[in-house]
């Protein structure tokens, strides 16, 4: 049986919170920095509290999530609800039933040098190593994009 627990990641970015927040959620930039997870990662939907949003791979599979809380430049919380297959969404599928619902939180802190993002994410044991290996690559790319724009 798979268990669910929370991991935490942090990144320091030399750019103002408003810039980091905007870049992180901008559809085009999102595709860029999340390409570490899948070249073609994207989302469909809006970041409005109470709305559903789909996080999709290049093949069209991914996660159906709900925006639990969204405070621009401060905090965003997602609740992952189910797996999206190529042709169907199944919240109770065997793929996800043992670790859903899962929470993913993004907290943005202003620092003297820019922004600190803290990510708290519920993960299943069998997916943890992948996330621990991949998140740093994605966050390094986000940092690169934000800092390049902050200097121009």
PDB file of C-alpha atoms in Angstrom:
ATOM      1  CA  UNK A   1       0.000   0.000   0.000  1.00  0.00           C
ATOM      2  CA  UNK A   2       1.212   3.481  -0.841  1.00  0.00           C
ATOM      3  CA  UNK A   3       1.261   6.094   1.885  1.00  0.00           C
ATOM      4  CA  UNK A   4       0.963   9.814   1.501  1.00  0.00           C
ATOM      5  CA  UNK A   5       3.206  12.326   3.242  1.00  0.00           C
ATOM      6  CA  UNK A   6       4.358  15.893   2.716  1.00  0.00           C
ATOM      7  CA  UNK A   7       7.631  17.112   1.250  1.00  0.00           C
ATOM      8  CA  UNK A   8       8.857  20.706   1.296  1.00  0.00           C
ATOM      9  CA  UNK A   9      10.997  22.536  -1.255  1.00  0.00           C
ATOM     10  CA  UNK A  10      12.325  26.076  -1.132  1.00  0.00           C
ATOM     11  CA  UNK A  11      13.888  28.345  -3.726  1.00  0.00           C
ATOM     12  CA  UNK A  12      15.341  31.841  -3.402  1.00  0.00           C
ATOM     13  CA  UNK A  13      14.845  34.074  -6.453  1.00  0.00           C
ATOM     14  CA  UNK A  14      16.447  37.498  -6.936  1.00  0.00           C
ATOM     15  CA  UNK A  15      13.282  39.134  -8.261  1.00  0.00           C
ATOM     16  CA  UNK A  16      10.291  40.832  -6.623  1.00  0.00           C
ATOM     17  CA  UNK A  17       7.406  38.666  -5.410  1.00  0.00           C
ATOM     18  CA  UNK A  18       4.968  40.163  -7.932  1.00  0.00           C
ATOM     19  CA  UNK A  19       7.250  39.204 -10.821  1.00  0.00           C
ATOM     20  CA  UNK A  20       7.890  35.674  -9.515  1.00  0.00           C
ATOM     21  CA  UNK A  21       4.197  35.082  -8.897  1.00  0.00           C
ATOM     22  CA  UNK A  22       3.213  36.372 -12.348  1.00  0.00           C
ATOM     23  CA  UNK A  23       5.898  34.361 -14.157  1.00  0.00           C
ATOM     24  CA  UNK A  24       5.161  31.177 -12.245  1.00  0.00           C
ATOM     25  CA  UNK A  25       1.482  31.163 -13.256  1.00  0.00           C
ATOM     26  CA  UNK A  26       1.719  32.726 -16.731  1.00  0.00           C
ATOM     27  CA  UNK A  27       0.699  30.007 -19.245  1.00  0.00           C
ATOM     28  CA  UNK A  28       3.743  30.414 -21.532  1.00  0.00           C
ATOM     29  CA  UNK A  29       6.249  30.615 -18.696  1.00  0.00           C
ATOM     30  CA  UNK A  30       4.513  27.738 -16.915  1.00  0.00           C
ATOM     31  CA  UNK A  31       5.136  25.529 -19.969  1.00  0.00           C
ATOM     32  CA  UNK A  32       8.805  26.525 -19.866  1.00  0.00           C
ATOM     33  CA  UNK A  33       9.665  26.013 -16.210  1.00  0.00           C
ATOM     34  CA  UNK A  34       7.557  22.854 -15.821  1.00  0.00           C
ATOM     35  CA  UNK A  35       9.179  21.199 -18.842  1.00  0.00           C
ATOM     36  CA  UNK A  36      11.450  19.465 -16.302  1.00  0.00           C
ATOM     37  CA  UNK A  37       8.412  17.344 -15.414  1.00  0.00           C
ATOM     38  CA  UNK A  38       7.293  16.810 -19.011  1.00  0.00           C
ATOM     39  CA  UNK A  39       8.196  18.664 -22.190  1.00  0.00           C
ATOM     40  CA  UNK A  40       4.688  19.845 -22.931  1.00  0.00           C
ATOM     41  CA  UNK A  41       3.398  20.385 -19.398  1.00  0.00           C
ATOM     42  CA  UNK A  42       0.605  22.921 -19.306  1.00  0.00           C
ATOM     43  CA  UNK A  43      -2.590  23.754 -17.525  1.00  0.00           C
ATOM     44  CA  UNK A  44      -6.157  24.436 -18.568  1.00  0.00           C
ATOM     45  CA  UNK A  45      -8.377  26.567 -16.385  1.00  0.00           C
ATOM     46  CA  UNK A  46      -7.974  29.566 -14.147  1.00  0.00           C
ATOM     47  CA  UNK A  47      -6.325  30.206 -10.813  1.00  0.00           C
ATOM     48  CA  UNK A  48      -9.578  31.360  -9.180  1.00  0.00           C
ATOM     49  CA  UNK A  49     -10.478  30.052  -5.749  1.00  0.00           C
ATOM     50  CA  UNK A  50     -13.084  27.285  -5.995  1.00  0.00           C
ATOM     51  CA  UNK A  51     -12.399  26.615  -9.687  1.00  0.00           C
ATOM     52  CA  UNK A  52     -11.078  23.389 -11.168  1.00  0.00           C
ATOM     53  CA  UNK A  53      -7.826  23.375 -13.084  1.00  0.00           C
ATOM     54  CA  UNK A  54      -6.247  20.618 -15.168  1.00  0.00           C
ATOM     55  CA  UNK A  55      -2.486  20.019 -15.067  1.00  0.00           C
ATOM     56  CA  UNK A  56      -1.655  18.128 -18.242  1.00  0.00           C
ATOM     57  CA  UNK A  57       1.303  16.414 -19.842  1.00  0.00           C
ATOM     58  CA  UNK A  58       2.210  16.418 -23.530  1.00  0.00           C
ATOM     59  CA  UNK A  59       0.008  13.316 -23.965  1.00  0.00           C
ATOM     60  CA  UNK A  60      -3.049  14.913 -22.357  1.00  0.00           C
ATOM     61  CA  UNK A  61      -2.931  12.923 -19.132  1.00  0.00           C
ATOM     62  CA  UNK A  62      -2.458  14.580 -15.763  1.00  0.00           C
ATOM     63  CA  UNK A  63      -4.244  15.771 -12.650  1.00  0.00           C
ATOM     64  CA  UNK A  64      -7.627  17.321 -12.061  1.00  0.00           C
ATOM     65  CA  UNK A  65      -7.292  19.803  -9.207  1.00  0.00           C
ATOM     66  CA  UNK A  66      -9.262  22.429  -7.337  1.00  0.00           C
ATOM     67  CA  UNK A  67      -7.903  25.849  -6.403  1.00  0.00           C
ATOM     68  CA  UNK A  68      -8.603  25.835  -2.660  1.00  0.00           C
ATOM     69  CA  UNK A  69      -7.128  29.256  -1.957  1.00  0.00           C
ATOM     70  CA  UNK A  70      -5.518  31.893  -4.160  1.00  0.00           C
ATOM     71  CA  UNK A  71      -4.082  35.096  -2.729  1.00  0.00           C
ATOM     72  CA  UNK A  72      -1.954  36.760  -5.440  1.00  0.00           C
ATOM     73  CA  UNK A  73       1.681  37.343  -4.446  1.00  0.00           C
ATOM     74  CA  UNK A  74       1.143  35.481  -1.150  1.00  0.00           C
ATOM     75  CA  UNK A  75      -0.285  31.981  -1.254  1.00  0.00           C
ATOM     76  CA  UNK A  76      -1.887  29.409  -3.544  1.00  0.00           C
ATOM     77  CA  UNK A  77      -3.277  26.055  -2.428  1.00  0.00           C
ATOM     78  CA  UNK A  78      -4.363  23.217  -4.705  1.00  0.00           C
ATOM     79  CA  UNK A  79      -6.234  20.021  -3.884  1.00  0.00           C
ATOM     80  CA  UNK A  80      -5.595  17.258  -6.395  1.00  0.00           C
ATOM     81  CA  UNK A  81      -8.838  15.394  -7.016  1.00  0.00           C
ATOM     82  CA  UNK A  82      -8.192  12.767  -9.659  1.00  0.00           C
ATOM     83  CA  UNK A  83      -6.233  11.414 -12.563  1.00  0.00           C
ATOM     84  CA  UNK A  84      -6.962  12.532 -16.114  1.00  0.00           C
ATOM     85  CA  UNK A  85      -6.339   9.796 -18.656  1.00  0.00           C
ATOM     86  CA  UNK A  86      -6.145  10.330 -22.374  1.00  0.00           C
ATOM     87  CA  UNK A  87      -9.918  10.115 -22.779  1.00  0.00           C
ATOM     88  CA  UNK A  88     -11.370  10.236 -19.267  1.00  0.00           C
ATOM     89  CA  UNK A  89     -11.144  11.667 -15.792  1.00  0.00           C
ATOM     90  CA  UNK A  90     -11.412   9.168 -12.957  1.00  0.00           C
ATOM     91  CA  UNK A  91     -11.169  10.537  -9.414  1.00  0.00           C
ATOM     92  CA  UNK A  92     -11.419   7.016  -7.986  1.00  0.00           C
ATOM     93  CA  UNK A  93      -8.952   5.260 -10.277  1.00  0.00           C
ATOM     94  CA  UNK A  94      -6.387   2.835  -8.940  1.00  0.00           C
ATOM     95  CA  UNK A  95      -3.704   5.233 -10.155  1.00  0.00           C
ATOM     96  CA  UNK A  96      -4.605   7.886  -7.606  1.00  0.00           C
ATOM     97  CA  UNK A  97      -7.110   6.479  -5.127  1.00  0.00           C
ATOM     98  CA  UNK A  98      -4.407   5.583  -2.618  1.00  0.00           C
ATOM     99  CA  UNK A  99      -3.021   9.120  -2.290  1.00  0.00           C
ATOM    100  CA  UNK A 100      -5.870  11.503  -3.061  1.00  0.00           C
ATOM    101  CA  UNK A 101      -6.901  14.033  -2.109  1.00  0.00           C
ATOM    102  CA  UNK A 102      -3.423  15.546  -2.041  1.00  0.00           C
ATOM    103  CA  UNK A 103      -2.568  19.153  -1.218  1.00  0.00           C
ATOM    104  CA  UNK A 104       0.037  21.313  -2.953  1.00  0.00           C
ATOM    105  CA  UNK A 105       0.748  24.745  -1.434  1.00  0.00           C
ATOM    106  CA  UNK A 106       2.870  27.630  -2.704  1.00  0.00           C
ATOM    107  CA  UNK A 107       3.843  30.353  -0.215  1.00  0.00           C
ATOM    108  CA  UNK A 108       5.612  33.492  -1.446  1.00  0.00           C
ATOM    109  CA  UNK A 109       7.793  35.489   0.971  1.00  0.00           C
ATOM    110  CA  UNK A 110       9.441  38.824   0.213  1.00  0.00           C
ATOM    111  CA  UNK A 111      13.105  38.794   1.256  1.00  0.00           C
ATOM    112  CA  UNK A 112      15.782  41.500   1.244  1.00  0.00           C
ATOM    113  CA  UNK A 113      17.124  40.039  -2.011  1.00  0.00           C
ATOM    114  CA  UNK A 114      13.846  39.113  -3.702  1.00  0.00           C
ATOM    115  CA  UNK A 115      11.499  36.179  -3.137  1.00  0.00           C
ATOM    116  CA  UNK A 116      11.484  32.876  -1.299  1.00  0.00           C
ATOM    117  CA  UNK A 117       8.957  30.308  -2.506  1.00  0.00           C
ATOM    118  CA  UNK A 118       8.088  27.454  -0.163  1.00  0.00           C
ATOM    119  CA  UNK A 119       6.304  24.498  -1.744  1.00  0.00           C
ATOM    120  CA  UNK A 120       4.567  21.944   0.465  1.00  0.00           C
ATOM    121  CA  UNK A 121       3.318  18.941  -1.473  1.00  0.00           C
ATOM    122  CA  UNK A 122       1.628  15.708  -0.456  1.00  0.00           C
ATOM    123  CA  UNK A 123       3.266  12.791  -2.271  1.00  0.00           C
ATOM    124  CA  UNK A 124       2.922   9.053  -2.473  1.00  0.00           C
ATOM    125  CA  UNK A 125       5.988   7.043  -1.455  1.00  0.00           C
ATOM    126  CA  UNK A 126       6.476   5.579  -4.922  1.00  0.00           C
ATOM    127  CA  UNK A 127       6.471   9.059  -6.520  1.00  0.00           C
ATOM    128  CA  UNK A 128       8.619  10.876  -3.948  1.00  0.00           C
ATOM    129  CA  UNK A 129      12.053  10.269  -5.482  1.00  0.00           C
ATOM    130  CA  UNK A 130      10.883  11.455  -8.889  1.00  0.00           C
ATOM    131  CA  UNK A 131       9.607  14.697  -7.349  1.00  0.00           C
ATOM    132  CA  UNK A 132      12.750  15.197  -5.253  1.00  0.00           C
ATOM    133  CA  UNK A 133      14.843  14.774  -8.420  1.00  0.00           C
ATOM    134  CA  UNK A 134      12.648  16.862 -10.724  1.00  0.00           C
ATOM    135  CA  UNK A 135      11.426  19.780  -8.595  1.00  0.00           C
ATOM    136  CA  UNK A 136      14.937  21.287  -8.228  1.00  0.00           C
ATOM    137  CA  UNK A 137      15.351  21.300 -12.019  1.00  0.00           C
ATOM    138  CA  UNK A 138      11.979  22.984 -12.515  1.00  0.00           C
ATOM    139  CA  UNK A 139      12.675  25.555  -9.784  1.00  0.00           C
ATOM    140  CA  UNK A 140      16.133  26.306 -11.217  1.00  0.00           C
ATOM    141  CA  UNK A 141      14.476  27.096 -14.542  1.00  0.00           C
ATOM    142  CA  UNK A 142      11.826  29.265 -12.844  1.00  0.00           C
ATOM    143  CA  UNK A 143      14.612  31.124 -11.028  1.00  0.00           C
ATOM    144  CA  UNK A 144      16.489  31.647 -14.310  1.00  0.00           C
ATOM    145  CA  UNK A 145      13.414  33.056 -16.082  1.00  0.00           C
ATOM    146  CA  UNK A 146      12.470  35.374 -13.204  1.00  0.00           C
ATOM    147  CA  UNK A 147      15.966  36.685 -12.620  1.00  0.00           C
ATOM    148  CA  UNK A 148      16.606  37.317 -16.328  1.00  0.00           C
ATOM    149  CA  UNK A 149      13.466  39.427 -16.541  1.00  0.00           C
ATOM    150  CA  UNK A 150      14.242  41.253 -13.302  1.00  0.00           C
ATOM    151  CA  UNK A 151      17.578  42.449 -14.727  1.00  0.00           C
ATOM    152  CA  UNK A 152      16.198  43.737 -18.015  1.00  0.00           C
TER     153      UNK A 152
END
